CSV table of C-alpha atoms in Angstrom, one decimal:
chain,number,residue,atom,x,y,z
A,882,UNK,CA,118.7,78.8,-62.0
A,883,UNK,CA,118.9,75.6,-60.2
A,884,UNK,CA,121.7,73.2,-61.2
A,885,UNK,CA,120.7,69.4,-60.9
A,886,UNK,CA,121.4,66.8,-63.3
A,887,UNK,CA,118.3,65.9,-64.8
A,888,UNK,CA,116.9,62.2,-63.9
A,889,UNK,CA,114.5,61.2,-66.8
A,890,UNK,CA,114.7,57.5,-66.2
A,891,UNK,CA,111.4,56.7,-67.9
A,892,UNK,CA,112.5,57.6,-71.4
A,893,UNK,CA,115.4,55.4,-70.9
A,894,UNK,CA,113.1,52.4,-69.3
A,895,UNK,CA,112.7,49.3,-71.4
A,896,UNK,CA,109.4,49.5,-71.8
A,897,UNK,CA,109.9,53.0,-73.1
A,898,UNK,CA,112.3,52.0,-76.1
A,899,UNK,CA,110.2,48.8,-76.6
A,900,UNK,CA,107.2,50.6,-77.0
A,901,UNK,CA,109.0,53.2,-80.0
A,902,UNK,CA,110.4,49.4,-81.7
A,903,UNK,CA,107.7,47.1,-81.1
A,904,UNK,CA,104.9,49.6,-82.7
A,905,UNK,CA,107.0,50.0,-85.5
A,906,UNK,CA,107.9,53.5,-85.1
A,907,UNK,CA,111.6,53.3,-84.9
A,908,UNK,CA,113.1,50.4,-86.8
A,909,UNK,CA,114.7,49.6,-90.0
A,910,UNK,CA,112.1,50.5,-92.1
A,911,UNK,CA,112.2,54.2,-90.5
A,912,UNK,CA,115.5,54.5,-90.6
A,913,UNK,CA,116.7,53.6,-87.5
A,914,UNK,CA,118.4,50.0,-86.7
A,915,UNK,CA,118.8,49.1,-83.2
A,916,UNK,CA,122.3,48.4,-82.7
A,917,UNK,CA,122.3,48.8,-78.6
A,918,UNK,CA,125.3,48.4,-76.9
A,919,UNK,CA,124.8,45.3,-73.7
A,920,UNK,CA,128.5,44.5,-71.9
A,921,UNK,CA,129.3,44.0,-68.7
A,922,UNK,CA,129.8,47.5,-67.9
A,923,UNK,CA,126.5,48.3,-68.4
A,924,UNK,CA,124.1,49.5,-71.8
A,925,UNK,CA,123.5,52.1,-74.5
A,926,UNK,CA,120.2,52.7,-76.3
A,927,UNK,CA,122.2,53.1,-80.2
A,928,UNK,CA,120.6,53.2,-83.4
A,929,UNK,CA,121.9,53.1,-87.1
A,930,UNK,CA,120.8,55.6,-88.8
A,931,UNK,CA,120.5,56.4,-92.6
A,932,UNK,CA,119.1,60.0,-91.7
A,933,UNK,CA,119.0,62.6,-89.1
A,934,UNK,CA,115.4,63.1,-88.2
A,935,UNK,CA,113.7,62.7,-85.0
A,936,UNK,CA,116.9,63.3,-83.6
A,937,UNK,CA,116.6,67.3,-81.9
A,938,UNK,CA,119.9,68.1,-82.2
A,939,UNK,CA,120.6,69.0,-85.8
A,940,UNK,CA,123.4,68.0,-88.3
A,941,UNK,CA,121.9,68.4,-91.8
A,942,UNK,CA,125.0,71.4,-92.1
A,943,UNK,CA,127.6,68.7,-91.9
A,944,UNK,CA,125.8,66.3,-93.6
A,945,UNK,CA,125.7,68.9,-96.9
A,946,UNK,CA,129.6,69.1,-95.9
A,947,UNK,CA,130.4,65.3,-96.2
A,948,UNK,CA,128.1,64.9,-99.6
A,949,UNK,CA,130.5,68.1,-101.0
A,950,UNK,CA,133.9,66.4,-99.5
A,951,UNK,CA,132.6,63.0,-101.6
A,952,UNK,CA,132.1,61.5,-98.6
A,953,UNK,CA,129.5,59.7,-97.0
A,954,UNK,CA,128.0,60.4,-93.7
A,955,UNK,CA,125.1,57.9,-92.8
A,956,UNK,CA,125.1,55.2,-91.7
A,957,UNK,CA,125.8,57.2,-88.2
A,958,UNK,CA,125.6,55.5,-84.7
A,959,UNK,CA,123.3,57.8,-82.3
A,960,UNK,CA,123.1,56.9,-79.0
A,961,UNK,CA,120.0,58.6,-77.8
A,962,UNK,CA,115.8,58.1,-77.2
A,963,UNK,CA,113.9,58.2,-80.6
A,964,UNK,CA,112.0,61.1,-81.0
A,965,UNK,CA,112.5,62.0,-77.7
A,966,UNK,CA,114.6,65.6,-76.8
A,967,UNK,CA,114.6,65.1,-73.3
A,968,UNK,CA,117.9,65.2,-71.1
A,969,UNK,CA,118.8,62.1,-69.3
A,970,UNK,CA,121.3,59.5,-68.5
A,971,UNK,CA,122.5,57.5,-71.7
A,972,UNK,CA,125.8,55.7,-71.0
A,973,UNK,CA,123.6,53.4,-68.6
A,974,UNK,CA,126.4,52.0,-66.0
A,975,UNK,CA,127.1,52.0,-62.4
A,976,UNK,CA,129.9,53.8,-62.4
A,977,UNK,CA,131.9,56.4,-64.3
A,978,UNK,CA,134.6,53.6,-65.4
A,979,UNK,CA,132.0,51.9,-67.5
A,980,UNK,CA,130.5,55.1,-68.6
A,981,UNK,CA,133.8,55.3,-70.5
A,982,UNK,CA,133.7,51.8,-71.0
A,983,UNK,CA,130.7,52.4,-72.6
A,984,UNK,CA,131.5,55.5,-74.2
A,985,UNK,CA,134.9,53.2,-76.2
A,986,UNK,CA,132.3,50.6,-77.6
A,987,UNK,CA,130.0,53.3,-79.0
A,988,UNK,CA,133.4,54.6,-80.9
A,989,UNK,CA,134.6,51.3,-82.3
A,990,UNK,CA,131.0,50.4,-83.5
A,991,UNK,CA,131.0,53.2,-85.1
A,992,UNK,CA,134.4,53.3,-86.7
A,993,UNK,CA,133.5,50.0,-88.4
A,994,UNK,CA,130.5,51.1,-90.1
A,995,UNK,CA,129.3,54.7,-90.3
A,996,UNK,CA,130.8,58.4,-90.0
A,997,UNK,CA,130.4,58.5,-86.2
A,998,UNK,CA,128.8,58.4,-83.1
A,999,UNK,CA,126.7,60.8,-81.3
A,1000,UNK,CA,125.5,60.9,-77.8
A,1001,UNK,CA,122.2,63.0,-78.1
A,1002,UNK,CA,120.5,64.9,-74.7
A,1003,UNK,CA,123.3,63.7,-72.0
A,1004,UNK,CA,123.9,65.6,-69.2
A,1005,UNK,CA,127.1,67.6,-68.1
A,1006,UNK,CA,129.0,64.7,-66.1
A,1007,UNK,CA,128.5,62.4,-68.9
A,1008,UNK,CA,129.7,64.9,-71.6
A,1009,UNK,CA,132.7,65.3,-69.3
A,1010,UNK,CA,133.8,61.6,-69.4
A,1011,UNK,CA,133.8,61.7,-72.9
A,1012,UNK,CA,135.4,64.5,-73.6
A,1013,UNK,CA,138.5,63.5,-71.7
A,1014,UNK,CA,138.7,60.4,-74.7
A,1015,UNK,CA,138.6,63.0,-77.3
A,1016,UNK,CA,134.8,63.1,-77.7
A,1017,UNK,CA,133.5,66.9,-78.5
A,1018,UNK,CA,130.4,69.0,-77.2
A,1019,UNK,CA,128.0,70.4,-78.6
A,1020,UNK,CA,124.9,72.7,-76.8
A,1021,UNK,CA,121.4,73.5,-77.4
A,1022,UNK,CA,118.6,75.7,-75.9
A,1023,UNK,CA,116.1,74.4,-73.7
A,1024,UNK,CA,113.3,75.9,-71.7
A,1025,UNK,CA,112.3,74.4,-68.4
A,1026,UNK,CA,109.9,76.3,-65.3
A,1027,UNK,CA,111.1,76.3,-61.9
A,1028,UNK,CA,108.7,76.8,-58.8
A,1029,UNK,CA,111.0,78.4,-56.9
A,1030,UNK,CA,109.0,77.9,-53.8
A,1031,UNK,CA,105.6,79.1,-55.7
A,1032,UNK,CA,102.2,78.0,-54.1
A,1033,UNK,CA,100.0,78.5,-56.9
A,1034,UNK,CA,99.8,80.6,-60.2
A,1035,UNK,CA,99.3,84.0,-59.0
A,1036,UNK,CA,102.4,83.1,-56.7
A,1037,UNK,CA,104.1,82.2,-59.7
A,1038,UNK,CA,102.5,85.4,-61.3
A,1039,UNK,CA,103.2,87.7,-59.2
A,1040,UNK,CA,107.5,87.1,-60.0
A,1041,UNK,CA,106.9,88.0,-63.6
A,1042,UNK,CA,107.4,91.6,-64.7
A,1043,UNK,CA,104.3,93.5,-65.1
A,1044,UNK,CA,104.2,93.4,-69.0
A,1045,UNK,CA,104.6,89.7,-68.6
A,1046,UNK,CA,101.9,88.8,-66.1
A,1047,UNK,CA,99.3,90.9,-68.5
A,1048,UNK,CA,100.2,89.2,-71.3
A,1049,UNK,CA,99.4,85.7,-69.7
A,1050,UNK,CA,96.5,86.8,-67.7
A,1051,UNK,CA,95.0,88.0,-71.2
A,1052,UNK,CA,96.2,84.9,-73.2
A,1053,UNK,CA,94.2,82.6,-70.8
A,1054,UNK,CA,90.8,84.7,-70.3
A,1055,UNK,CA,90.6,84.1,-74.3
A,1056,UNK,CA,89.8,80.4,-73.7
A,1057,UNK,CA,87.3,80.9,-70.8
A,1058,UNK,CA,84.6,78.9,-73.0
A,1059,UNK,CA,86.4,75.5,-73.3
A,1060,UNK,CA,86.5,72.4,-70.6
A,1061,UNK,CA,90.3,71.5,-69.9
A,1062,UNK,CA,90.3,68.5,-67.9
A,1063,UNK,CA,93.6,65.9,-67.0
A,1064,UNK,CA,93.0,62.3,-67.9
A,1065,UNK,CA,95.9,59.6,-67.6
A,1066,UNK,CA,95.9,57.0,-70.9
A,1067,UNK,CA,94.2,54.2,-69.0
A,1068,UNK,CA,91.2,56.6,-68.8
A,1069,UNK,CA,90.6,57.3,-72.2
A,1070,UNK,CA,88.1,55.4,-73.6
A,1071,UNK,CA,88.6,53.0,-77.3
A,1072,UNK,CA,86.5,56.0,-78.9
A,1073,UNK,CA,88.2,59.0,-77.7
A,1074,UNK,CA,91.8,57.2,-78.9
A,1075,UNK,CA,91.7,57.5,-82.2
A,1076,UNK,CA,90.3,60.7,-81.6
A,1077,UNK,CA,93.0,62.0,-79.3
A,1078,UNK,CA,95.6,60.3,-81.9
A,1079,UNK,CA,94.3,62.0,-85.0
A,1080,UNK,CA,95.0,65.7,-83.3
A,1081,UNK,CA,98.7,64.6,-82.5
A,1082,UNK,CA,98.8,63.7,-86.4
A,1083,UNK,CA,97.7,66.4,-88.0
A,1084,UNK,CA,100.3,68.7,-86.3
A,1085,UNK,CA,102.8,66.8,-88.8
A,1086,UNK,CA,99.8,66.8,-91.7
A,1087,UNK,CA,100.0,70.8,-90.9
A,1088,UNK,CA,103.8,70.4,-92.2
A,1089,UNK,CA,103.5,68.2,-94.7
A,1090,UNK,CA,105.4,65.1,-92.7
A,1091,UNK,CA,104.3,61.8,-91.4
A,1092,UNK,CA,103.8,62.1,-87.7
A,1093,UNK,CA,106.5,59.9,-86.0
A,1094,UNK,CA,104.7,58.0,-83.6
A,1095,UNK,CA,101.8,55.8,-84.0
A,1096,UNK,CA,98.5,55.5,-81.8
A,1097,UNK,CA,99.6,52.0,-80.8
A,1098,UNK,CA,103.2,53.1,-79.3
A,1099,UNK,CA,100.7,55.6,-77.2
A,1100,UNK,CA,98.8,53.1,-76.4
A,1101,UNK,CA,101.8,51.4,-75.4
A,1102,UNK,CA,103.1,53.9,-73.1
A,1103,UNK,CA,99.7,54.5,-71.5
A,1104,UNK,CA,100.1,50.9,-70.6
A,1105,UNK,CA,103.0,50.6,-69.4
A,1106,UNK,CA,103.7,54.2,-67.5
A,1107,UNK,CA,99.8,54.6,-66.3
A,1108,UNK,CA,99.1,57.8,-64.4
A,1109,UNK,CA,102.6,59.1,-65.2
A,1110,UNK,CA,101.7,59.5,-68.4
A,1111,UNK,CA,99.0,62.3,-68.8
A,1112,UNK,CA,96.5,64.3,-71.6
A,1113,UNK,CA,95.4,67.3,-71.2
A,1114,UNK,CA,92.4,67.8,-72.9
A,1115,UNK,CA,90.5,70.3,-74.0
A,1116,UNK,CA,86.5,70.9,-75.5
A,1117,UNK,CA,84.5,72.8,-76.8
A,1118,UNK,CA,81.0,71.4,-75.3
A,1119,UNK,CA,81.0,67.8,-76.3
A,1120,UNK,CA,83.4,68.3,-79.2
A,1121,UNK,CA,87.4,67.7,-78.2
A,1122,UNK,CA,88.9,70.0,-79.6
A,1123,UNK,CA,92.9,70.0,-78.9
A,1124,UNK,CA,94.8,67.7,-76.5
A,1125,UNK,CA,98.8,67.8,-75.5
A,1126,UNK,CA,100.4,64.8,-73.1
A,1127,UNK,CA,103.3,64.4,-70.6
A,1128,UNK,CA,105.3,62.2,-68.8
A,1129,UNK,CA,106.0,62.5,-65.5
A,1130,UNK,CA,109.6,60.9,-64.2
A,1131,UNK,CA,111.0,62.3,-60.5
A,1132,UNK,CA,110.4,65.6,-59.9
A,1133,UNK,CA,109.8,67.1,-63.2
A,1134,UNK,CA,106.9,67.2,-65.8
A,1135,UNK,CA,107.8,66.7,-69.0
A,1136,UNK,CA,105.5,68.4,-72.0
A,1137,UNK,CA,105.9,66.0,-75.0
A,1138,UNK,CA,103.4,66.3,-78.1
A,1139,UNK,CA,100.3,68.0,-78.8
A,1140,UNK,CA,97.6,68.9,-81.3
A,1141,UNK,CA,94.5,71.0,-82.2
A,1142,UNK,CA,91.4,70.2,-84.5
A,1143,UNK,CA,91.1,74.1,-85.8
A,1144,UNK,CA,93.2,77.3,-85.1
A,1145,UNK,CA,92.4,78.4,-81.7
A,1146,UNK,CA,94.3,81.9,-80.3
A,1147,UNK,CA,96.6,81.1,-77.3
A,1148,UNK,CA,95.3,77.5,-77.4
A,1149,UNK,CA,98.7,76.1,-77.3
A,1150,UNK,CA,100.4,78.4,-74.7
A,1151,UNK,CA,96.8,77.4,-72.6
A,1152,UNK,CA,97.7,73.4,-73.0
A,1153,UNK,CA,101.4,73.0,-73.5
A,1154,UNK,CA,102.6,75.7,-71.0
A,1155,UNK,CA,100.2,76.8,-68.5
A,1156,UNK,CA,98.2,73.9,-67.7
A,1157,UNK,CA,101.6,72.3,-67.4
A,1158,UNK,CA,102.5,74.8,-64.6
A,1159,UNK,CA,99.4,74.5,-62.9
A,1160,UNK,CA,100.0,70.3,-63.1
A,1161,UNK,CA,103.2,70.9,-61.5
A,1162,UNK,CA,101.9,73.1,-58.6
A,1163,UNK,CA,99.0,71.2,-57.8
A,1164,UNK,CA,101.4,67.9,-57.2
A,1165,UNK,CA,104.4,69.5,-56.0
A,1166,UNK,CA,106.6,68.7,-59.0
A,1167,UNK,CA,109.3,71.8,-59.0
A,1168,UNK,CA,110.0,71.7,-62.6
A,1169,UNK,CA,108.3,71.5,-66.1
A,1170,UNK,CA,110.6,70.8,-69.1
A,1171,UNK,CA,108.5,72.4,-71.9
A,1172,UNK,CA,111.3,71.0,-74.6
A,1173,UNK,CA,113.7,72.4,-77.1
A,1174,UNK,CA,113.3,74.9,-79.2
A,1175,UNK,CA,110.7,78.0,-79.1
A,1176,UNK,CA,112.6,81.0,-77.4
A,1177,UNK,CA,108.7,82.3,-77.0
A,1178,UNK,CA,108.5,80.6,-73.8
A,1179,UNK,CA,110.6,83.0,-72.2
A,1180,UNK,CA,108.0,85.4,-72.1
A,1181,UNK,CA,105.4,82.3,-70.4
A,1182,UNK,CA,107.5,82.1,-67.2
A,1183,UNK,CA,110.2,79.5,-68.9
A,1184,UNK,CA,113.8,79.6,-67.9
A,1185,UNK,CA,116.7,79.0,-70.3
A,1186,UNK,CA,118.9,76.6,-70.1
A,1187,UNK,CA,121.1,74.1,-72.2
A,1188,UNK,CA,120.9,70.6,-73.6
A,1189,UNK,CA,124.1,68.9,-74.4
A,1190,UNK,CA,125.5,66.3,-76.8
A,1191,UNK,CA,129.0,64.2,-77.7
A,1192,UNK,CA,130.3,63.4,-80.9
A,1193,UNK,CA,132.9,61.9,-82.4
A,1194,UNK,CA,133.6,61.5,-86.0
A,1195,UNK,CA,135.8,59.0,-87.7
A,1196,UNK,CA,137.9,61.8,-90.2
A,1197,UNK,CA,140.2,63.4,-88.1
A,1198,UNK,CA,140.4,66.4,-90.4
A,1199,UNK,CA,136.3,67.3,-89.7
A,1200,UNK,CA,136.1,65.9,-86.2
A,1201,UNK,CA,138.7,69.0,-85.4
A,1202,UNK,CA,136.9,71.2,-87.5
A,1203,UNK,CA,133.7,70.3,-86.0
A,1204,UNK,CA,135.0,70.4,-82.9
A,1205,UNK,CA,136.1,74.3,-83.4
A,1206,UNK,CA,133.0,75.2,-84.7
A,1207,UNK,CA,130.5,73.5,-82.0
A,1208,UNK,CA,132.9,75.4,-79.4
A,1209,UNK,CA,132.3,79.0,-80.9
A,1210,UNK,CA,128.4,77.9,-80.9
A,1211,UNK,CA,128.3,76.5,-77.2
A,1212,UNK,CA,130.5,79.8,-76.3
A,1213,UNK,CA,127.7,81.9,-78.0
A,1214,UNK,CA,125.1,80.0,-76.2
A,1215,UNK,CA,126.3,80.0,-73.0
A,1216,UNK,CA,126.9,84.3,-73.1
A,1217,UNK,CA,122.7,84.0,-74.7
A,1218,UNK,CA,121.8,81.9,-71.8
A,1219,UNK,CA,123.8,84.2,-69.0
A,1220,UNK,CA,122.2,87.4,-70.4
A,1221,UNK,CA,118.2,86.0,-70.1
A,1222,UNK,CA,118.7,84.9,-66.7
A,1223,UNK,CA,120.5,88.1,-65.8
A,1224,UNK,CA,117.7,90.0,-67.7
A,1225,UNK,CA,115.4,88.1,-65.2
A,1226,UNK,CA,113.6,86.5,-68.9
């Protein structure tokens, strides 16, 4: 698989985090207090935070551990985009001395308040500088498409073992009856909003949870990002019946949230994964980062890969022990990730 560090500027724009702060969707009342590092080598988008959702990279396990050692591990300083699991530069400087720079502040802000700090979806070279100050790794799975030089779908198709290739063929003819059509924000209309909003929110009604963006940080984005933020939307005669958007930053489409009004067979894979492809191959965008999680995309054409993260916590004893234990899982990861793309998955 192609090794690149991932750009993903947009998530990291201003107008990106001011959209997630100014709607209300990330702030003190939701748990996470801005506390952004500015100096003269460069910034850091940091948050407080009295909880560890809407975060992607998961730490509940040593949060049980501090509550059974007596000790208390939020407040926590997270350096990362709200709600946002996408790779991309986060020590924000323009060179590697202020990366570390950078990386020193986020560690004494942290040592006066809080357990920690944690640098959420940064890639390799980053994770490097920091771990030569005594920062530790930590890896995830991600899925992300490649074009590889493929034309069109069939192209794309036709790589895919056989078993593969009928699986997806037959997934799609199921959905032969609905309209799917691409629409940037600035096209939807003030009625089909709400609408579009109310499917993205009842994905986290499906659960049980609040969803953790509002329509007006969408509405935000749309503004602000214009045709590179997309919906893909899909109807059943005049009814819409699902939707799913993306962001588009460099030369990769990025799959972010989506929804559905009813229980629809392959519905999803149709919006989230293959419409995505097709998106990418009719602009000439060689990669589509369909997000963490969901080892079921292997079997849609999706590469693995992995997402990485620093951390440092203030207690020497469980910073070490930590640290042994997010080695053995990287080491585990890395053999998983070595076998699929050997395996051709």
């Amino acid at each position: 698989m192609p090794s690149r560090p991932p750009p993903a500027t947009l998530f990291t724009d201003p107008a990106y985090i001011a959209a997630l702060e100014d709607s209300g969707c990330a702030t003190p009342e939701t748990g996470w207090t801005p506390r952004h590092v500015e100096t003269g080598a460069g910034r850091v988008w940091c948050y407080e935070k009295s909880h560890s959702w809407g975060e992607f990279v998961f730490d509940f396990e040593i949060a049980r551990v501090y509550r059974q050692m007596g000790l208390r591990y939020y407040p926590k300083q997270v350096a990362c985009v709200p709600f946002t699991p996408v790779p991309g530069p986060r020590l924000l400087a323009a060179d590697d001395a202020g990366r570390r720079a950078l990386g020193a502040t986020l560690r004494e802000q942290a040592g006066r308040a809080g357990s920690g700090a944690h640098v959420l979806f940064l890639p390799r070279e980053e994770l490097a500088l920091l771990a030569a100050d005594g920062w530790i790794g930590r890896a995830q799975p991600r899925y992300v498409w490649h074009a590889d030089g493929a034309a069109d779908f069939d192209t794309f198709l036709a790589r895919l073992p056989g078993k593969k290739r009928k699986n997806i063929r037959a997934e799609r003819r199921k959905l032969t009856e609905l309209t799917i059509e691409w629409r940037s924000g600035a096209e939807l209309s003030d009625t089909e909003w709400p609408q579009v909003y109310a499917l993205y929110a009842g994905t986290y009604a499906q659960r049980g949870q609040e969803p953790y963006l509002n329509l007006d940080c969408l509405r935000r984005w749309a503004d602000a990002f214009g045709v590179r933020m997309s919906f893909c939307l899909a109807r059943h005669g005049p009814r819409l019946l699902a939707m799913a958007f993306f962001f588009e930053d460099g030369d990769t489409l990025y799959g972010r949230h989506w929804g559905a009004a009813m229980p629809v067979d392959a519905l999803h894979f149709e919006l989230c994964y293959y419409q995505g492809i097709e998106r990418c191959l009719a602009r000439g965008l060689p990669h589509f980062d369909a997000g963490v999680q969901g080892e079921h995309k292997l079997a849609r054409g999706f590469a693995a890969e992995l997402a990485y993260s620093a951390h440092w916590f203030a207690h020497d004893g469980l910073h070490d022990a930590i640290g042994r234990a997010f080695t053995d899982e990287r080491q585990r990861l890395e053999h998983w990730v070595a076998a699929q793309q050997g395996q051709g998955a």
